[in-house]
Amino acid sequence: MKILIANPGSTSYKCKLYDVQDMTVLFQATVERIGDEQGIYSYNFNEGEPSKEILKIPDYYAAVNLTLESLKQKFSIGEVAAVGFKTVHAKGVTGCVELTDSVIQAMKDYQPLAPVHTDVYLTAIDVFKKLLKSTPLIGLFETHFHVNIPPEAYLYGIPYEYYEKYGIRKYGFHGASHRFIGMRAKELYDADKVISCHLGGSSSVSAIKDGWSIDTSMGMSPQSGLLNAKRVGDLDPFALLYLMEQEGLSIAETREILISKGGLYGISEGLSDFRDIEKAMNAGNERARLAFKTFAYYVKRYIGEYMAILNRADVLVFTAGAGQNSPALRKEILQGMENIGLELDDRKNEANPEEGLISTDLSPVKIAVIPTNEEYVVAKEVERFIRMNMTKKD
Ligand code: ADP
């Protein structure tokens, strides 16, 4: 079965056509700088030479259309069993579902909670509906992996009726990534209790037991939990109300600040990429150091929380852009955690393995680096959805 995984970004679009039987990538394409005079388009077929061109790509429709025209050089659209999306959030909907009008309405209902991601997904889904009228569009919601989080972990201390009326509670995100880490940690280390640290432009930590999340750092929206590149992370609600009053901010202005002016960027005043932060910090920029240390402190705090909730983990995993690539960040996070069973091996950490252990041989809890693979999880779930629905129809 062939499944196209669509990965829309705010000014980019990427896709991969998978043969899900052996998970080979048959075709992949990347469109960058959508809307620019000088858009960048590249694509290639399985092990073929990559082709790259610079051309004007006015909008999302043009971007997706371009990739489908290339795909059609070797495959027919009829061969594509479904298009899969790593959808973020929808009111009252989670799991792996067909993106029907009612699901799209549910995504719109919770759009204010994840506006940046939801808007690009809604645009991309709309374009696909126009271009591929008979191919099912399937979404795996990022909240799905967290459905087993118990009520005592997902409830906030607000009147219960608001939870019932509006669904105000913790949901959790990065589900595809944490799920992959849970599966891979089981495969590699036979781990049943895993703490997964997804540290990148967007970051979260998840406590995983027997393959499913039992708690996670992000709450009702992806703006909570750890500091993100520019998104705020945990914030006292009364601090927010006070700020709004002092600055005379509207809800829309406040939302914009929380999404685009907070996190690492907010503390460092202008730096949001860990590579830039580390460089600036090493050159003596104290604000960059503060952003780096604050981020690491938050991660440490969540690790401690999840060590308690899991009654100790079997393995702690670092993944995503910074988790996989920054020995300095991992060292800062794990400093002084030996007494709770986390012993980092400095030499292994500095060697920065693509995948493998970075703990000492005697560390009571293993520490590992594992590259995440969100598309794998989405493709597999979409395949399962298609098979189940085809069986039902037959
Ligand atoms: P996203 O959450 O945006 O999908 P990624 O998981 O790809 O992002 O992570 C991107 C981030 O990873 C970058 O913004 C950068 O901060 C960080 N990163 C990537 N490579 C390195 C590196 N070698 N050292 C430190 N940080 C890195």
CSV table of C-alpha atoms and ligand atoms in Angstrom, one decimal:
chain,number,residue,atom,x,y,z
A,1,MET,CA,0.0,0.0,0.0
A,2,LYS,CA,1.3,3.5,-0.9
A,3,ILE,CA,0.6,6.4,1.4
A,4,LEU,CA,1.5,10.0,0.9
A,5,ILE,CA,2.5,11.8,4.1
A,6,ALA,CA,2.0,15.6,3.8
A,7,ASN,CA,4.0,17.8,6.1
A,8,PRO,CA,2.9,21.5,5.8
A,9,GLY,CA,4.9,24.3,7.4
A,10,SER,CA,4.1,28.0,7.4
A,11,THR,CA,6.1,28.8,4.3
A,12,SER,CA,7.2,25.3,3.3
A,13,TYR,CA,5.6,22.0,2.2
A,14,LYS,CA,7.2,18.6,2.3
A,15,CYS,CA,5.8,15.2,1.4
A,16,LYS,CA,6.9,11.6,1.2
A,17,LEU,CA,5.3,8.7,-0.6
A,18,TYR,CA,5.8,5.5,1.4
A,19,ASP,CA,5.4,1.9,0.5
A,20,VAL,CA,4.1,1.0,4.0
A,21,GLN,CA,4.9,-2.7,3.7
A,22,ASP,CA,8.6,-2.1,4.1
A,23,MET,CA,8.5,1.7,4.8
A,24,THR,CA,10.6,2.5,1.8
A,25,VAL,CA,10.3,6.1,0.5
A,26,LEU,CA,9.3,5.9,-3.1
A,27,PHE,CA,9.2,9.7,-3.7
A,28,GLN,CA,9.9,12.8,-1.7
A,29,ALA,CA,9.6,16.5,-2.4
A,30,THR,CA,10.3,19.8,-0.6
A,31,VAL,CA,8.9,23.2,-1.5
A,32,GLU,CA,10.4,26.1,0.4
A,33,ARG,CA,9.7,29.8,0.4
A,34,ILE,CA,6.1,29.5,-0.8
A,35,GLY,CA,4.9,33.0,-1.7
A,36,ASP,CA,8.4,34.2,-2.7
A,37,GLU,CA,9.6,35.2,-6.1
A,38,GLN,CA,12.4,32.7,-5.6
A,39,GLY,CA,10.7,29.6,-4.3
A,40,ILE,CA,12.8,26.4,-4.0
A,41,TYR,CA,11.5,23.1,-5.3
A,42,SER,CA,13.3,19.8,-5.0
A,43,TYR,CA,12.2,16.2,-5.4
A,44,ASN,CA,13.5,12.8,-6.0
A,45,PHE,CA,12.4,9.2,-6.6
A,46,ASN,CA,13.6,6.2,-4.6
A,47,GLU,CA,17.4,6.4,-4.8
A,48,GLY,CA,17.2,8.6,-7.9
A,49,GLU,CA,19.2,11.8,-8.4
A,50,PRO,CA,17.6,14.8,-6.7
A,51,SER,CA,16.2,17.5,-9.0
A,52,LYS,CA,16.2,21.1,-7.8
A,53,GLU,CA,14.8,24.3,-9.3
A,54,ILE,CA,14.2,27.9,-8.3
A,55,LEU,CA,10.8,29.2,-9.4
A,56,LYS,CA,7.9,31.3,-8.3
A,57,ILE,CA,5.6,29.3,-6.1
A,58,PRO,CA,2.7,31.8,-5.4
A,59,ASP,CA,0.7,29.8,-2.9
A,60,TYR,CA,0.0,26.5,-1.2
A,61,TYR,CA,-2.1,25.3,-4.1
A,62,ALA,CA,0.8,25.7,-6.5
A,63,ALA,CA,3.2,24.0,-4.1
A,64,VAL,CA,1.1,20.9,-3.6
A,65,ASN,CA,0.2,20.8,-7.3
A,66,LEU,CA,3.9,20.9,-8.2
A,67,THR,CA,4.7,17.9,-6.0
A,68,LEU,CA,1.7,15.9,-7.4
A,69,GLU,CA,2.7,16.6,-11.0
A,70,SER,CA,6.3,15.3,-10.2
A,71,LEU,CA,4.9,12.2,-8.4
A,72,LYS,CA,2.7,11.5,-11.5
A,73,GLN,CA,5.9,11.0,-13.6
A,74,LYS,CA,6.2,7.5,-12.0
A,75,PHE,CA,3.0,6.8,-10.1
A,76,SER,CA,-0.7,7.3,-10.8
A,77,ILE,CA,-2.7,9.1,-8.2
A,78,GLY,CA,-5.0,6.1,-8.1
A,79,GLU,CA,-2.1,4.1,-6.5
A,80,VAL,CA,-2.1,6.5,-3.5
A,81,ALA,CA,-4.3,4.8,-1.0
A,82,ALA,CA,-4.5,7.9,1.3
A,83,VAL,CA,-2.9,11.1,2.2
A,84,GLY,CA,-1.8,11.2,5.9
A,85,PHE,CA,-1.4,14.4,8.0
A,86,LYS,CA,0.1,14.8,11.5
A,87,THR,CA,-2.8,17.0,12.6
A,88,VAL,CA,-2.5,18.9,15.9
A,89,HIS,CA,-5.7,19.6,17.8
A,90,ALA,CA,-9.5,19.4,17.4
A,91,LYS,CA,-12.4,19.9,19.8
A,92,GLY,CA,-13.7,16.5,20.9
A,93,VAL,CA,-11.8,14.6,18.3
A,94,THR,CA,-8.6,12.6,18.5
A,95,GLY,CA,-7.1,9.4,17.1
A,96,CYS,CA,-6.6,8.5,13.5
A,97,VAL,CA,-9.6,9.7,11.6
A,98,GLU,CA,-10.8,10.7,8.1
A,99,LEU,CA,-10.7,14.5,7.7
A,100,THR,CA,-14.4,14.9,7.1
A,101,ASP,CA,-16.2,18.3,7.3
A,102,SER,CA,-17.1,17.7,10.9
A,103,VAL,CA,-13.5,16.9,11.9
A,104,ILE,CA,-12.4,20.1,10.0
A,105,GLN,CA,-15.0,22.1,12.0
A,106,ALA,CA,-13.6,20.6,15.2
A,107,MET,CA,-10.1,21.7,14.2
A,108,LYS,CA,-11.5,25.2,13.6
A,109,ASP,CA,-13.2,25.2,17.0
A,110,TYR,CA,-9.8,24.7,18.7
A,111,GLN,CA,-7.9,26.8,16.2
A,112,PRO,CA,-7.2,29.6,18.8
A,113,LEU,CA,-5.2,27.0,20.9
A,114,ALA,CA,-2.8,26.1,18.2
A,115,PRO,CA,-3.3,28.8,15.5
A,116,VAL,CA,0.0,28.6,13.7
A,117,HIS,CA,-0.1,24.8,13.1
A,118,THR,CA,-3.8,24.5,12.6
A,119,ASP,CA,-4.0,27.2,10.0
A,120,VAL,CA,-1.3,25.6,7.8
A,121,TYR,CA,-3.0,22.2,8.1
A,122,LEU,CA,-6.4,23.6,7.3
A,123,THR,CA,-4.9,25.3,4.2
A,124,ALA,CA,-3.1,22.1,3.1
A,125,ILE,CA,-6.2,19.9,3.6
A,126,ASP,CA,-8.3,22.3,1.7
A,127,VAL,CA,-5.8,22.2,-1.2
A,128,PHE,CA,-5.8,18.4,-1.2
A,129,LYS,CA,-9.6,18.3,-1.2
A,130,LYS,CA,-9.6,20.4,-4.4
A,131,LEU,CA,-6.8,18.5,-6.1
A,132,LEU,CA,-7.5,14.9,-5.1
A,133,LYS,CA,-11.2,14.4,-5.0
A,134,SER,CA,-11.3,10.6,-4.5
A,135,THR,CA,-8.3,10.0,-2.3
A,136,PRO,CA,-9.1,9.7,1.5
A,137,LEU,CA,-7.4,12.3,3.6
A,138,ILE,CA,-6.5,11.0,7.1
A,139,GLY,CA,-5.3,12.8,10.1
A,140,LEU,CA,-3.4,11.3,13.1
A,141,PHE,CA,-3.9,13.8,15.9
A,142,GLU,CA,-0.9,14.7,18.1
A,143,THR,CA,-3.1,14.4,21.1
A,144,HIS,CA,-3.9,10.7,20.5
A,145,PHE,CA,-0.9,9.2,22.2
A,146,HIS,CA,-1.9,10.9,25.4
A,147,VAL,CA,-5.5,9.6,25.7
A,148,ASN,CA,-4.6,7.4,28.6
A,149,ILE,CA,-3.4,10.2,30.9
A,150,PRO,CA,-5.5,9.8,34.0
A,151,PRO,CA,-8.0,12.6,35.2
A,152,GLU,CA,-5.8,13.6,38.2
A,153,ALA,CA,-3.0,14.4,35.7
A,154,TYR,CA,-5.1,16.1,33.1
A,155,LEU,CA,-7.5,18.3,35.2
A,156,TYR,CA,-6.8,21.9,36.0
A,157,GLY,CA,-8.1,23.5,39.2
A,158,ILE,CA,-11.0,25.4,37.5
A,159,PRO,CA,-14.8,24.9,38.0
A,160,TYR,CA,-15.5,21.5,36.7
A,161,GLU,CA,-18.3,22.8,34.5
A,162,TYR,CA,-15.7,24.6,32.3
A,163,TYR,CA,-13.9,21.3,31.7
A,164,GLU,CA,-17.3,19.7,30.7
A,165,LYS,CA,-18.5,22.7,28.6
A,166,TYR,CA,-15.2,23.6,26.8
A,167,GLY,CA,-13.0,20.7,27.2
A,168,ILE,CA,-10.5,22.7,29.2
A,169,ARG,CA,-7.9,20.2,30.4
A,170,LYS,CA,-4.4,18.9,29.5
A,171,TYR,CA,-4.2,17.1,26.2
A,172,GLY,CA,-0.5,16.9,25.3
A,173,PHE,CA,1.1,17.0,21.8
A,174,HIS,CA,4.1,15.6,19.9
A,175,GLY,CA,2.2,12.3,20.1
A,176,ALA,CA,3.7,10.7,17.0
A,177,SER,CA,7.3,11.5,18.2
A,178,HIS,CA,6.8,10.3,21.8
A,179,ARG,CA,5.1,7.2,20.5
A,180,PHE,CA,7.9,6.4,18.2
A,181,ILE,CA,10.4,6.9,21.1
A,182,GLY,CA,8.4,4.5,23.3
A,183,MET,CA,8.4,1.8,20.6
A,184,ARG,CA,12.0,2.2,19.8
A,185,ALA,CA,13.1,2.2,23.4
A,186,LYS,CA,11.2,-1.1,23.9
A,187,GLU,CA,12.9,-2.6,20.9
A,188,LEU,CA,16.4,-1.4,21.8
A,189,TYR,CA,16.4,-1.7,25.6
A,190,ASP,CA,13.3,-3.7,26.5
A,191,ALA,CA,12.1,-0.6,28.3
A,192,ASP,CA,8.6,-0.4,29.7
A,193,LYS,CA,9.0,2.9,31.5
A,194,VAL,CA,10.4,5.7,29.4
A,195,ILE,CA,10.9,9.4,29.8
A,196,SER,CA,11.0,10.9,26.3
A,197,CYS,CA,12.5,14.4,25.9
A,198,HIS,CA,11.6,15.9,22.5
A,199,LEU,CA,13.7,19.0,22.4
A,200,GLY,CA,13.6,21.1,19.3
A,201,GLY,CA,12.0,24.3,18.0
A,202,SER,CA,9.0,23.0,19.8
A,203,SER,CA,9.7,20.9,22.9
A,204,SER,CA,7.9,18.5,25.3
A,205,VAL,CA,8.6,15.7,27.8
A,206,SER,CA,6.4,12.6,28.1
A,207,ALA,CA,6.2,9.9,30.7
A,208,ILE,CA,5.5,6.6,28.9
A,209,LYS,CA,4.4,3.4,30.5
A,210,ASP,CA,3.8,0.2,28.5
A,211,GLY,CA,3.9,2.1,25.2
A,212,TRP,CA,1.5,4.9,26.1
A,213,SER,CA,1.8,8.4,27.6
A,214,ILE,CA,0.7,8.7,31.2
A,215,ASP,CA,1.7,12.3,31.5
A,216,THR,CA,3.3,15.1,29.5
A,217,SER,CA,4.5,18.6,29.8
A,218,MET,CA,2.2,20.3,27.3
A,219,GLY,CA,-1.3,21.1,28.4
A,220,MET,CA,-4.4,22.2,26.6
A,221,SER,CA,-2.2,24.0,24.0
A,222,PRO,CA,1.3,23.6,22.6
A,223,GLN,CA,2.1,26.9,24.2
A,224,SER,CA,2.6,25.3,27.7
A,225,GLY,CA,5.1,23.2,29.4
A,226,LEU,CA,8.8,23.7,28.4
A,227,LEU,CA,10.0,26.9,26.9
A,228,ASN,CA,9.7,26.6,23.1
A,229,ALA,CA,11.7,28.5,20.5
A,230,LYS,CA,9.3,31.5,20.6
A,231,ARG,CA,6.3,30.0,22.4
A,232,VAL,CA,5.9,30.8,26.0
A,233,GLY,CA,5.7,27.6,28.0
A,234,ASP,CA,4.3,27.4,31.6
A,235,LEU,CA,3.1,30.7,32.9
A,236,ASP,CA,1.2,31.6,36.1
A,237,PRO,CA,-2.3,32.6,34.9
A,238,PHE,CA,-2.4,35.6,37.3
A,239,ALA,CA,0.9,36.8,35.9
A,240,LEU,CA,-0.7,36.9,32.5
A,241,LEU,CA,-3.8,38.8,33.8
A,242,TYR,CA,-1.5,41.3,35.5
A,243,LEU,CA,0.5,41.8,32.4
A,244,MET,CA,-2.6,42.3,30.3
A,245,GLU,CA,-3.8,45.0,32.7
A,246,GLN,CA,-0.5,46.7,32.9
A,247,GLU,CA,0.1,46.9,29.2
A,248,GLY,CA,-3.5,47.3,28.2
A,249,LEU,CA,-3.3,44.3,25.9
A,250,SER,CA,-6.2,42.8,24.0
A,251,ILE,CA,-6.7,39.0,23.9
A,252,ALA,CA,-5.4,38.9,20.3
A,253,GLU,CA,-2.3,40.9,21.2
A,254,THR,CA,-1.6,38.7,24.2
A,255,ARG,CA,-2.0,35.6,22.1
A,256,GLU,CA,0.5,36.9,19.6
A,257,ILE,CA,3.0,37.6,22.3
A,258,LEU,CA,2.6,34.1,23.8
A,259,ILE,CA,3.1,32.5,20.4
A,260,SER,CA,5.8,34.6,18.8
A,261,LYS,CA,7.7,36.6,21.4
A,262,GLY,CA,8.1,34.2,24.3
A,263,GLY,CA,10.3,31.1,25.1
A,264,LEU,CA,14.0,31.2,24.3
A,265,TYR,CA,13.5,34.2,22.1
A,266,GLY,CA,11.8,36.1,24.8
A,267,ILE,CA,14.4,35.5,27.5
A,268,SER,CA,17.4,36.0,25.2
A,269,GLU,CA,15.8,38.9,23.4
A,270,GLY,CA,16.1,37.7,19.9
A,271,LEU,CA,17.6,34.2,19.7
A,272,SER,CA,15.4,31.1,19.2
A,273,ASP,CA,17.7,28.5,17.7
A,274,PHE,CA,19.7,26.4,20.1
A,275,ARG,CA,22.7,26.6,17.8
A,276,ASP,CA,22.6,30.4,17.9
A,277,ILE,CA,22.0,30.4,21.6
A,278,GLU,CA,25.0,28.1,22.3
A,279,LYS,CA,27.2,30.2,20.0
A,280,ALA,CA,26.2,33.5,21.7
A,281,MET,CA,26.5,32.0,25.1
A,282,ASN,CA,30.1,30.7,24.4
A,283,ALA,CA,30.9,34.2,23.2
A,284,GLY,CA,29.9,35.6,26.6
A,285,ASN,CA,26.2,36.7,25.9
A,286,GLU,CA,24.7,36.4,29.4
A,287,ARG,CA,21.1,36.6,28.2
A,288,ALA,CA,21.7,33.7,25.9
A,289,ARG,CA,23.2,31.7,28.8
A,290,LEU,CA,20.1,32.5,30.9
A,291,ALA,CA,17.7,31.2,28.1
A,292,PHE,CA,19.8,28.1,27.8
A,293,LYS,CA,19.9,27.4,31.6
A,294,THR,CA,16.2,28.2,32.1
A,295,PHE,CA,15.3,25.8,29.3
A,296,ALA,CA,17.5,23.1,30.8
A,297,TYR,CA,16.1,23.7,34.3
A,298,TYR,CA,12.5,23.2,33.0
A,299,VAL,CA,13.5,19.9,31.3
A,300,LYS,CA,15.2,18.7,34.5
A,301,ARG,CA,12.1,19.6,36.6
A,302,TYR,CA,9.9,17.5,34.3
A,303,ILE,CA,12.3,14.6,34.3
A,304,GLY,CA,12.1,14.7,38.1
A,305,GLU,CA,8.4,14.8,38.0
A,306,TYR,CA,8.2,11.8,35.7
A,307,MET,CA,10.8,9.8,37.6
A,308,ALA,CA,8.4,10.1,40.6
A,309,ILE,CA,5.2,9.4,38.5
A,310,LEU,CA,6.8,6.3,36.9
A,311,ASN,CA,8.4,5.2,40.2
A,312,ARG,CA,11.7,5.5,38.3
A,313,ALA,CA,12.2,5.0,34.5
A,314,ASP,CA,14.0,2.3,32.6
A,315,VAL,CA,15.4,4.7,30.1
A,316,LEU,CA,15.5,8.5,29.6
A,317,VAL,CA,15.6,9.4,25.9
A,318,PHE,CA,16.7,12.6,24.1
A,319,THR,CA,15.3,13.2,20.7
A,320,ALA,CA,14.5,15.9,18.1
A,321,GLY,CA,16.8,18.7,16.7
A,322,ALA,CA,18.5,19.8,20.0
A,323,GLY,CA,17.9,16.6,22.0
A,324,GLN,CA,19.7,14.6,19.3
A,325,ASN,CA,22.5,17.1,18.5
A,326,SER,CA,23.4,19.1,21.5
A,327,PRO,CA,25.8,17.4,24.1
A,328,ALA,CA,26.0,20.7,25.9
A,329,LEU,CA,22.3,20.9,26.5
A,330,ARG,CA,22.1,17.2,27.6
A,331,LYS,CA,24.9,17.8,30.0
A,332,GLU,CA,23.3,20.9,31.5
A,333,ILE,CA,20.0,19.1,32.0
A,334,LEU,CA,21.5,16.0,33.6
A,335,GLN,CA,24.0,17.8,35.9
A,336,GLY,CA,23.6,16.6,39.5
A,337,MET,CA,21.0,13.9,38.9
A,338,GLU,CA,23.2,10.9,39.8
A,339,ASN,CA,21.5,10.4,43.1
A,340,ILE,CA,18.2,9.8,41.4
A,341,GLY,CA,19.8,7.2,39.1
A,342,LEU,CA,20.8,9.2,36.0
A,343,GLU,CA,24.6,9.0,35.4
A,344,LEU,CA,25.7,10.6,32.2
A,345,ASP,CA,29.0,9.3,30.6
A,346,ASP,CA,30.7,12.5,29.4
A,347,ARG,CA,32.7,10.8,26.8
A,348,LYS,CA,29.8,9.0,25.2
A,349,ASN,CA,27.7,12.2,25.4
A,350,GLU,CA,30.4,14.3,23.6
A,351,ALA,CA,30.8,11.5,20.9
A,352,ASN,CA,27.1,12.4,20.1
A,353,PRO,CA,25.9,9.0,18.8
A,354,GLU,CA,23.2,9.1,16.1
A,355,GLU,CA,21.5,6.4,18.2
A,356,GLY,CA,22.7,4.8,21.4
A,357,LEU,CA,23.4,5.0,25.1
A,358,ILE,CA,25.2,8.0,26.7
A,359,SER,CA,24.9,6.8,30.3
A,360,THR,CA,27.7,5.1,32.3
A,361,ASP,CA,27.6,1.3,32.3
A,362,LEU,CA,26.5,1.3,35.9
A,363,SER,CA,23.8,4.1,35.6
A,364,PRO,CA,20.6,2.7,37.3
A,365,VAL,CA,18.6,4.4,34.6
A,366,LYS,CA,19.8,4.2,31.0
A,367,ILE,CA,20.2,7.5,29.1
A,368,ALA,CA,19.9,7.3,25.3
A,369,VAL,CA,19.8,9.4,22.1
A,370,ILE,CA,17.2,8.1,19.6
A,371,PRO,CA,16.3,9.9,16.4
A,372,THR,CA,12.6,10.3,16.2
A,373,ASN,CA,10.5,9.3,13.2
A,374,GLU,CA,7.1,10.9,13.3
A,375,GLU,CA,6.2,10.0,9.7
A,376,TYR,CA,6.7,6.3,10.4
A,377,VAL,CA,4.0,6.5,13.1
A,378,VAL,CA,1.6,8.5,10.9
A,379,ALA,CA,2.1,6.2,7.9
A,380,LYS,CA,1.6,3.0,10.0
A,381,GLU,CA,-1.6,4.4,11.7
A,382,VAL,CA,-3.0,5.6,8.4
A,383,GLU,CA,-2.4,2.2,6.9
A,384,ARG,CA,-4.2,0.6,9.8
A,385,PHE,CA,-7.1,3.0,9.4
A,386,ILE,CA,-7.4,2.2,5.6
A,387,ARG,CA,-7.2,-1.6,6.2
A,388,MET,CA,-9.9,-1.5,8.9
A,389,ASN,CA,-12.2,0.6,6.8
A,390,MET,CA,-11.7,-1.4,3.7
A,391,THR,CA,-12.5,-4.6,5.6
A,392,LYS,CA,-15.6,-3.0,7.0
A,393,LYS,CA,-16.8,-2.0,3.6
A,394,ASP,CA,-16.1,-5.4,2.0
B,1,ADP,P1,10.9,21.4,15.2
B,1,ADP,O1,10.5,21.3,16.6
B,1,ADP,O2,10.9,22.9,14.7
B,1,ADP,O3,10.3,20.4,14.2
B,1,ADP,P2,13.5,20.1,15.1
B,1,ADP,O4,13.2,18.9,16.0
B,1,ADP,O5,14.0,19.9,13.8
B,1,ADP,O6,12.4,21.2,15.2
B,1,ADP,O7,14.6,20.9,15.9
B,1,ADP,C1,15.1,22.1,15.4
B,1,ADP,C2,16.0,22.8,16.4
B,1,ADP,O8,17.0,21.9,16.9
B,1,ADP,C3,16.7,24.0,15.9
B,1,ADP,O9,16.0,25.1,16.1
B,1,ADP,C4,17.9,24.0,16.8
B,1,ADP,O10,17.6,24.8,17.9
B,1,ADP,C5,18.1,22.6,17.3
B,1,ADP,N1,19.4,22.0,16.7
B,1,ADP,C6,19.5,21.4,15.5
B,1,ADP,N2,20.8,21.0,15.3
B,1,ADP,C7,21.5,21.4,16.5
B,1,ADP,C8,22.8,21.3,16.9
B,1,ADP,N3,23.8,20.7,16.2
B,1,ADP,N4,23.1,21.8,18.1
B,1,ADP,C9,22.2,22.4,18.9
B,1,ADP,N5,20.9,22.5,18.5
B,1,ADP,C10,20.5,22.0,17.3
